[in-house]
PDB file of C-alpha atoms in Angstrom:
ATOM      1  CA  GLY C 266      13.477   4.859   2.114  1.00 83.00           C
ATOM      2  CA  ASP C 267      10.876   1.825   3.603  1.00 89.00           C
ATOM      3  CA  SER C 268       9.720  -0.716   1.510  1.00 93.00           C
ATOM      4  CA  VAL C 269       7.657  -3.829   1.398  1.00 95.00           C
ATOM      5  CA  THR C 270       8.110  -6.709  -0.770  1.00 96.00           C
ATOM      6  CA  GLN C 271       5.689  -9.785  -0.906  1.00 96.00           C
ATOM      7  CA  THR C 272       4.941 -12.938  -3.120  1.00 94.00           C
ATOM      8  CA  GLU C 273       4.072 -12.054  -6.274  1.00 92.00           C
ATOM      9  CA  GLY C 274       0.704 -13.341  -7.445  1.00 88.00           C
ATOM     10  CA  PRO C 275      -1.438 -14.634  -8.709  1.00 95.00           C
ATOM     11  CA  VAL C 276      -1.536 -17.931  -6.172  1.00 97.00           C
ATOM     12  CA  THR C 277      -4.186 -20.430  -7.079  1.00 97.00           C
ATOM     13  CA  LEU C 278      -5.167 -23.020  -4.272  1.00 98.00           C
ATOM     14  CA  SER C 279      -7.336 -25.535  -3.534  1.00 98.00           C
ATOM     15  CA  GLU C 280      -9.869 -25.587  -0.904  1.00 97.00           C
ATOM     16  CA  GLY C 281      -8.079 -26.984   2.092  1.00 97.00           C
ATOM     17  CA  THR C 282      -4.496 -26.617   1.013  1.00 98.00           C
ATOM     18  CA  SER C 283      -2.253 -24.414   3.394  1.00 98.00           C
ATOM     19  CA  LEU C 284      -1.323 -20.841   2.252  1.00 97.00           C
ATOM     20  CA  THR C 285       1.968 -18.796   2.487  1.00 98.00           C
ATOM     21  CA  VAL C 286       2.465 -15.440   1.507  1.00 98.00           C
ATOM     22  CA  ASN C 287       5.849 -14.287   2.064  1.00 98.00           C
ATOM     23  CA  CYS C 288       6.447 -10.517   3.110  1.00 98.00           C
ATOM     24  CA  SER C 289       9.594  -8.687   3.879  1.00 98.00           C
ATOM     25  CA  TYR C 290      10.337  -5.249   4.698  1.00 96.00           C
ATOM     26  CA  GLU C 291      13.234  -2.820   4.694  1.00 95.00           C
ATOM     27  CA  THR C 292      13.421   0.413   7.070  1.00 91.00           C
ATOM     28  CA  LYS C 293      15.594   1.975   9.403  1.00 86.00           C
ATOM     29  CA  GLN C 294      13.151   2.361  11.880  1.00 82.00           C
ATOM     30  CA  TYR C 295      11.101   0.011  14.309  1.00 85.00           C
ATOM     31  CA  PRO C 296       7.791  -0.583  12.268  1.00 91.00           C
ATOM     32  CA  THR C 297       4.734  -1.694  13.118  1.00 92.00           C
ATOM     33  CA  LEU C 298       3.294  -4.612  10.816  1.00 95.00           C
ATOM     34  CA  PHE C 299       0.084  -5.165   9.025  1.00 95.00           C
ATOM     35  CA  TRP C 300      -1.824  -7.539   6.465  1.00 97.00           C
ATOM     36  CA  TYR C 301      -4.662  -6.017   4.958  1.00 96.00           C
ATOM     37  CA  VAL C 302      -7.373  -7.846   2.576  1.00 97.00           C
ATOM     38  CA  GLN C 303      -8.843  -6.550  -0.346  1.00 95.00           C
ATOM     39  CA  TYR C 304     -12.304  -7.974  -1.982  1.00 93.00           C
ATOM     40  CA  PRO C 305     -13.331  -7.103  -5.524  1.00 89.00           C
ATOM     41  CA  GLY C 306     -15.077  -3.938  -5.726  1.00 86.00           C
ATOM     42  CA  GLU C 307     -14.055  -2.818  -1.798  1.00 89.00           C
ATOM     43  CA  GLY C 308     -11.259  -0.941  -0.342  1.00 92.00           C
ATOM     44  CA  PRO C 309      -8.797  -2.762   1.762  1.00 93.00           C
ATOM     45  CA  GLN C 310      -9.639  -4.130   5.232  1.00 93.00           C
ATOM     46  CA  LEU C 311      -7.316  -4.550   8.181  1.00 93.00           C
ATOM     47  CA  LEU C 312      -6.978  -8.471   8.668  1.00 96.00           C
ATOM     48  CA  PHE C 313      -4.540  -7.878  11.710  1.00 96.00           C
ATOM     49  CA  LYS C 314      -1.536  -5.608  13.024  1.00 94.00           C
ATOM     50  CA  VAL C 315       1.332  -6.582  14.959  1.00 94.00           C
ATOM     51  CA  PRO C 316       3.464  -3.784  16.435  1.00 90.00           C
ATOM     52  CA  LYS C 317       5.983  -5.701  18.436  1.00 92.00           C
ATOM     53  CA  ALA C 318       8.845  -7.785  17.272  1.00 93.00           C
ATOM     54  CA  ASN C 319       8.251 -11.851  18.224  1.00 94.00           C
ATOM     55  CA  GLU C 320       4.553 -11.116  18.577  1.00 96.00           C
ATOM     56  CA  LYS C 321       2.022 -13.155  16.499  1.00 97.00           C
ATOM     57  CA  GLY C 322      -1.255 -11.570  14.897  1.00 97.00           C
ATOM     58  CA  SER C 323      -3.959 -13.544  13.947  1.00 97.00           C
ATOM     59  CA  ASN C 324      -7.311 -13.336  12.541  1.00 97.00           C
ATOM     60  CA  ARG C 325      -9.877 -15.651  10.498  1.00 96.00           C
ATOM     61  CA  GLY C 326      -7.401 -18.338  10.932  1.00 97.00           C
ATOM     62  CA  PHE C 327      -4.756 -16.250   8.871  1.00 98.00           C
ATOM     63  CA  GLU C 328      -1.680 -15.401  11.113  1.00 98.00           C
ATOM     64  CA  ALA C 329       1.932 -13.929  10.940  1.00 98.00           C
ATOM     65  CA  THR C 330       5.193 -13.356  13.179  1.00 97.00           C
ATOM     66  CA  TYR C 331       6.701 -10.452  13.645  1.00 97.00           C
ATOM     67  CA  ASN C 332      10.461 -11.446  12.745  1.00 96.00           C
ATOM     68  CA  LYS C 333      12.652  -8.744  13.416  1.00 94.00           C
ATOM     69  CA  GLU C 334      15.855 -10.728  13.054  1.00 94.00           C
ATOM     70  CA  ALA C 335      14.515 -11.568   9.385  1.00 95.00           C
ATOM     71  CA  THR C 336      12.782  -8.662   8.698  1.00 96.00           C
ATOM     72  CA  SER C 337       9.768 -10.827   7.715  1.00 97.00           C
ATOM     73  CA  PHE C 338       6.295 -10.836   8.246  1.00 98.00           C
ATOM     74  CA  HIS C 339       4.878 -13.976   6.301  1.00 98.00           C
ATOM     75  CA  LEU C 340       1.031 -14.508   6.286  1.00 98.00           C
ATOM     76  CA  GLN C 341      -0.064 -18.157   6.534  1.00 98.00           C
ATOM     77  CA  LYS C 342      -3.306 -20.124   6.869  1.00 98.00           C
ATOM     78  CA  ALA C 343      -3.613 -23.708   7.290  1.00 98.00           C
ATOM     79  CA  SER C 344      -6.737 -24.337   5.305  1.00 98.00           C
ATOM     80  CA  VAL C 345      -7.910 -21.867   2.790  1.00 98.00           C
ATOM     81  CA  GLN C 346     -11.922 -21.517   1.843  1.00 97.00           C
ATOM     82  CA  GLU C 347     -13.222 -20.317  -1.553  1.00 97.00           C
ATOM     83  CA  SER C 348     -14.240 -17.188   0.248  1.00 96.00           C
ATOM     84  CA  ASP C 349     -10.400 -16.247   1.270  1.00 97.00           C
ATOM     85  CA  SER C 350     -10.199 -15.085  -2.605  1.00 97.00           C
ATOM     86  CA  ALA C 351      -9.138 -11.931  -2.275  1.00 96.00           C
ATOM     87  CA  VAL C 352      -5.770  -9.888  -2.782  1.00 95.00           C
ATOM     88  CA  TYR C 353      -3.196  -9.590   0.528  1.00 97.00           C
ATOM     89  CA  TYR C 354      -1.211  -6.777   0.961  1.00 96.00           C
ATOM     90  CA  CYS C 355       1.609  -6.712   3.813  1.00 97.00           C
ATOM     91  CA  ALA C 356       2.421  -3.021   5.152  1.00 95.00           C
ATOM     92  CA  LEU C 357       4.227  -0.909   7.592  1.00 93.00           C
ATOM     93  CA  THR C 358       3.973   1.918   9.452  1.00 89.00           C
ATOM     94  CA  HIS C 359       6.359   4.137  12.341  1.00 80.00           C
ATOM     95  CA  VAL C 360       3.848   5.093  15.243  1.00 68.00           C
ATOM     96  CA  ASN C 361       7.125   6.834  17.212  1.00 62.00           C
ATOM     97  CA  THR C 362       7.886   9.260  14.993  1.00 60.00           C
ATOM     98  CA  GLY C 363       4.460  10.665  14.513  1.00 59.00           C
ATOM     99  CA  ASN C 364       4.558  10.629  10.983  1.00 60.00           C
ATOM    100  CA  TYR C 365       2.126   7.895  10.120  1.00 66.00           C
ATOM    101  CA  LYS C 366       3.195   7.059   6.441  1.00 78.00           C
ATOM    102  CA  TYR C 367       2.219   3.367   5.591  1.00 87.00           C
ATOM    103  CA  VAL C 368       3.814   1.713   2.803  1.00 90.00           C
ATOM    104  CA  PHE C 369       2.063  -1.184   1.017  1.00 92.00           C
ATOM    105  CA  GLY C 370       3.506  -4.345  -0.976  1.00 94.00           C
ATOM    106  CA  ALA C 371       2.703  -4.674  -4.461  1.00 92.00           C
ATOM    107  CA  GLY C 372      -0.437  -7.214  -3.191  1.00 94.00           C
ATOM    108  CA  THR C 373      -0.694 -10.744  -3.632  1.00 96.00           C
ATOM    109  CA  ARG C 374      -3.973 -12.200  -5.498  1.00 95.00           C
ATOM    110  CA  LEU C 375      -5.195 -15.326  -4.149  1.00 97.00           C
ATOM    111  CA  LYS C 376      -7.932 -17.510  -5.861  1.00 97.00           C
ATOM    112  CA  VAL C 377      -8.853 -20.538  -4.000  1.00 97.00           C
ATOM    113  CA  ILE C 378     -10.823 -23.080  -6.229  1.00 97.00           C
ATOM    114  CA  ALA C 379     -13.562 -25.388  -4.745  1.00 92.00           C
TER     115      ALA C 379
ATOM    116  CA  GLY X 216     -16.986   0.821  14.951  1.00 61.00           C
ATOM    117  CA  ALA X 217     -14.934   2.697  12.499  1.00 65.00           C
ATOM    118  CA  LEU X 218     -16.035   3.235   9.065  1.00 89.00           C
ATOM    119  CA  VAL X 219     -15.022   5.332   6.096  1.00 94.00           C
ATOM    120  CA  TYR X 220     -17.254   6.260   3.724  1.00 95.00           C
ATOM    121  CA  GLN X 221     -15.973   7.391   0.044  1.00 96.00           C
ATOM    122  CA  TYR X 222     -18.376   8.984  -2.607  1.00 96.00           C
ATOM    123  CA  PRO X 223     -18.985   8.760  -5.525  1.00 97.00           C
ATOM    124  CA  ARG X 224     -17.997   5.336  -6.001  1.00 95.00           C
ATOM    125  CA  ARG X 225     -17.535   5.476  -9.514  1.00 96.00           C
ATOM    126  CA  THR X 226     -17.080   8.249 -11.841  1.00 96.00           C
ATOM    127  CA  ILE X 227     -16.246   9.263 -15.437  1.00 96.00           C
ATOM    128  CA  CYS X 228     -14.866  12.541 -16.581  1.00 94.00           C
ATOM    129  CA  LYS X 229     -13.525  13.982 -19.736  1.00 95.00           C
ATOM    130  CA  SER X 230      -9.756  14.308 -20.172  1.00 96.00           C
ATOM    131  CA  GLY X 231      -8.541  18.050 -18.997  1.00 96.00           C
ATOM    132  CA  THR X 232     -11.702  18.241 -16.550  1.00 97.00           C
ATOM    133  CA  SER X 233     -11.480  17.885 -12.760  1.00 96.00           C
ATOM    134  CA  MET X 234     -13.495  15.993 -10.349  1.00 96.00           C
ATOM    135  CA  ARG X 235     -13.906  15.783  -6.810  1.00 97.00           C
ATOM    136  CA  MET X 236     -14.280  12.936  -4.303  1.00 98.00           C
ATOM    137  CA  GLU X 237     -15.134  12.771  -0.717  1.00 97.00           C
ATOM    138  CA  CYS X 238     -14.685  10.867   2.452  1.00 96.00           C
ATOM    139  CA  GLN X 239     -16.333  10.801   5.560  1.00 96.00           C
ATOM    140  CA  ALA X 240     -15.376   8.951   8.801  1.00 92.00           C
ATOM    141  CA  VAL X 241     -18.205   7.750  10.794  1.00 91.00           C
ATOM    142  CA  GLY X 242     -17.865   6.715  14.386  1.00 86.00           C
ATOM    143  CA  PHE X 243     -14.988   8.102  15.124  1.00 85.00           C
ATOM    144  CA  GLN X 244     -12.456  11.213  14.891  1.00 86.00           C
ATOM    145  CA  ALA X 245     -10.035  11.225  11.581  1.00 86.00           C
ATOM    146  CA  THR X 246      -7.194  13.086  12.896  1.00 86.00           C
ATOM    147  CA  SER X 247      -4.960  11.757   9.799  1.00 88.00           C
ATOM    148  CA  VAL X 248      -6.397  10.881   6.125  1.00 92.00           C
ATOM    149  CA  ALA X 249      -4.014   9.434   3.902  1.00 93.00           C
ATOM    150  CA  TRP X 250      -5.262   9.632   0.377  1.00 96.00           C
ATOM    151  CA  TYR X 251      -3.708   6.732  -2.310  1.00 95.00           C
ATOM    152  CA  ARG X 252      -4.160   5.943  -5.930  1.00 95.00           C
ATOM    153  CA  GLN X 253      -4.480   2.096  -6.915  1.00 92.00           C
ATOM    154  CA  SER X 254      -3.843   1.123 -10.515  1.00 87.00           C
ATOM    155  CA  PRO X 255      -2.773  -2.213 -11.706  1.00 76.00           C
ATOM    156  CA  GLN X 256       0.700  -0.692 -12.649  1.00 71.00           C
ATOM    157  CA  LYS X 257       1.485   0.801  -9.331  1.00 66.00           C
ATOM    158  CA  THR X 258      -0.450  -0.626  -6.570  1.00 79.00           C
ATOM    159  CA  PHE X 259      -0.404   1.731  -3.846  1.00 85.00           C
ATOM    160  CA  GLU X 260       0.783   5.387  -4.538  1.00 90.00           C
ATOM    161  CA  LEU X 261       0.384   7.681  -1.545  1.00 91.00           C
ATOM    162  CA  ILE X 262      -0.684  10.892  -2.867  1.00 95.00           C
ATOM    163  CA  ALA X 263      -0.900  12.861   0.510  1.00 94.00           C
ATOM    164  CA  LEU X 264      -1.149  12.767   3.923  1.00 91.00           C
ATOM    165  CA  SER X 265      -3.265  15.121   6.240  1.00 91.00           C
ATOM    166  CA  THR X 266      -3.059  15.504   9.426  1.00 86.00           C
ATOM    167  CA  VAL X 267      -5.871  18.120  11.132  1.00 82.00           C
ATOM    168  CA  ASN X 268      -3.972  21.485  12.427  1.00 80.00           C
ATOM    169  CA  SER X 269      -0.888  20.669  10.429  1.00 84.00           C
ATOM    170  CA  ALA X 270       0.298  20.845   7.017  1.00 87.00           C
ATOM    171  CA  ILE X 271      -0.558  18.427   4.155  1.00 92.00           C
ATOM    172  CA  LYS X 272       2.288  16.510   3.208  1.00 92.00           C
ATOM    173  CA  TYR X 273       2.273  15.643  -0.500  1.00 95.00           C
ATOM    174  CA  GLU X 274       4.794  12.798  -1.973  1.00 92.00           C
ATOM    175  CA  GLN X 275       7.116  12.790  -4.820  1.00 90.00           C
ATOM    176  CA  ASN X 276       4.834  13.404  -8.081  1.00 91.00           C
ATOM    177  CA  PHE X 277       2.076  14.671  -6.333  1.00 96.00           C
ATOM    178  CA  THR X 278       1.402  18.403  -5.673  1.00 97.00           C
ATOM    179  CA  GLN X 279      -1.135  20.695  -4.114  1.00 96.00           C
ATOM    180  CA  GLU X 280      -1.832  22.354  -7.597  1.00 97.00           C
ATOM    181  CA  LYS X 281      -2.919  18.815  -8.806  1.00 97.00           C
ATOM    182  CA  PHE X 282      -4.685  17.178  -6.159  1.00 98.00           C
ATOM    183  CA  PRO X 283      -5.870  19.754  -3.708  1.00 97.00           C
ATOM    184  CA  ILE X 284      -7.023  18.213  -0.275  1.00 96.00           C
ATOM    185  CA  SER X 285      -9.301  19.818   2.525  1.00 93.00           C
ATOM    186  CA  HIS X 286      -9.768  18.805   5.694  1.00 90.00           C
ATOM    187  CA  PRO X 287     -11.869  20.860   7.439  1.00 89.00           C
ATOM    188  CA  ASN X 288     -12.888  18.964  10.365  1.00 89.00           C
ATOM    189  CA  LEU X 289     -12.212  15.266  12.050  1.00 89.00           C
ATOM    190  CA  SER X 290     -15.040  13.546  10.029  1.00 90.00           C
ATOM    191  CA  PHE X 291     -14.515  14.908   6.283  1.00 93.00           C
ATOM    192  CA  SER X 292     -11.863  15.167   3.843  1.00 95.00           C
ATOM    193  CA  SER X 293     -11.999  16.069   0.123  1.00 96.00           C
ATOM    194  CA  MET X 294      -9.403  15.861  -2.622  1.00 98.00           C
ATOM    195  CA  THR X 295     -10.134  17.208  -6.156  1.00 98.00           C
ATOM    196  CA  VAL X 296      -8.464  15.686  -9.499  1.00 97.00           C
ATOM    197  CA  LEU X 297      -7.654  18.949 -11.734  1.00 97.00           C
ATOM    198  CA  ASN X 298      -7.036  18.635 -15.327  1.00 97.00           C
ATOM    199  CA  ALA X 299      -7.347  14.695 -15.278  1.00 96.00           C
ATOM    200  CA  TYR X 300      -5.571  12.725 -17.899  1.00 95.00           C
ATOM    201  CA  LEU X 301      -5.208   9.213 -18.701  1.00 94.00           C
ATOM    202  CA  GLU X 302      -2.645   8.555 -16.316  1.00 93.00           C
ATOM    203  CA  ASP X 303      -4.812   9.920 -13.327  1.00 95.00           C
ATOM    204  CA  ARG X 304      -7.265   6.950 -13.961  1.00 94.00           C
ATOM    205  CA  GLY X 305      -7.345   4.341 -11.060  1.00 95.00           C
ATOM    206  CA  LEU X 306      -9.324   3.543  -7.610  1.00 95.00           C
ATOM    207  CA  TYR X 307      -8.548   6.490  -5.211  1.00 97.00           C
ATOM    208  CA  LEU X 308      -8.777   5.342  -1.588  1.00 96.00           C
ATOM    209  CA  CYS X 309      -9.023   7.311   1.425  1.00 96.00           C
ATOM    210  CA  GLY X 310      -7.678   5.989   4.853  1.00 93.00           C
ATOM    211  CA  ALA X 311      -8.366   7.427   8.139  1.00 91.00           C
ATOM    212  CA  ARG X 312      -6.926   7.270  11.299  1.00 87.00           C
ATOM    213  CA  TRP X 313      -7.901   7.814  14.602  1.00 77.00           C
ATOM    214  CA  THR X 314      -6.016   8.679  17.752  1.00 68.00           C
ATOM    215  CA  GLY X 315      -7.643   5.977  19.959  1.00 65.00           C
ATOM    216  CA  GLY X 316      -7.041   3.361  17.029  1.00 57.00           C
ATOM    217  CA  LEU X 317      -3.276   4.289  17.323  1.00 63.00           C
ATOM    218  CA  GLU X 318      -1.894   3.391  13.871  1.00 73.00           C
ATOM    219  CA  THR X 319      -4.590   1.532  12.271  1.00 82.00           C
ATOM    220  CA  LEU X 320      -5.540   2.882   9.134  1.00 87.00           C
ATOM    221  CA  TYR X 321      -9.060   2.385   8.000  1.00 90.00           C
ATOM    222  CA  PHE X 322     -10.494   2.500   4.292  1.00 93.00           C
ATOM    223  CA  GLY X 323     -13.029   3.320   2.433  1.00 94.00           C
ATOM    224  CA  SER X 324     -14.252   1.468  -0.833  1.00 95.00           C
ATOM    225  CA  GLY X 325     -12.667   4.044  -2.960  1.00 95.00           C
ATOM    226  CA  THR X 326     -13.465   6.346  -5.877  1.00 97.00           C
ATOM    227  CA  ARG X 327     -12.786   4.852  -9.567  1.00 95.00           C
ATOM    228  CA  LEU X 328     -11.839   7.460 -11.880  1.00 96.00           C
ATOM    229  CA  THR X 329     -12.250   6.846 -15.285  1.00 95.00           C
ATOM    230  CA  VAL X 330     -10.921   9.539 -17.897  1.00 95.00           C
ATOM    231  CA  LEU X 331     -11.810   9.371 -21.791  1.00 94.00           C
TER     232      LEU X 331
END
């Protein structure tokens, strides 16, 4: 079946430093890829999605490129802020099958210290 | 914008009892609703995917007898945890998808279930 593997957390960074959270996926089909962010006490929020290979998604300074050859979708941010502290989830789904089953990674907890 | 509300936010029940949680979509038509359980041990576990006018599809290890789901219209879904035990503890998330939003799943804040 489909699977998503991402950087094991927690990740602790100082404000102003750069972030990379690795995400690799396995699937036999052509997925749409997502990054979700979850703050304490809240449900996951969509950060951005990328439906097509070789395209980049971005939001709030975060970005990731859909790399079909490497089956990767790594999340990056050049300069993190304390407010970025949250759990980040990489996910995939298949639109074309009509199944709409979403597969999530285990999540990466990010803590940014001032 | 697309919003999903879940209630109650938190609930406590005694072992062996049941509790019902609800999911309301506001501002869009929830053609599909996915119920997940989030726990420290198993992160996101998909319980079932419900699409209006289609049969509800339960994942392995989850059954209708244990987690009955209702999805009567395009704005509401509910799920009941029957005979709850310690292993049912966790944050239950409702994710709703709408036709206009294509593949994006919008989540509520979840219902946190504690079983005593």
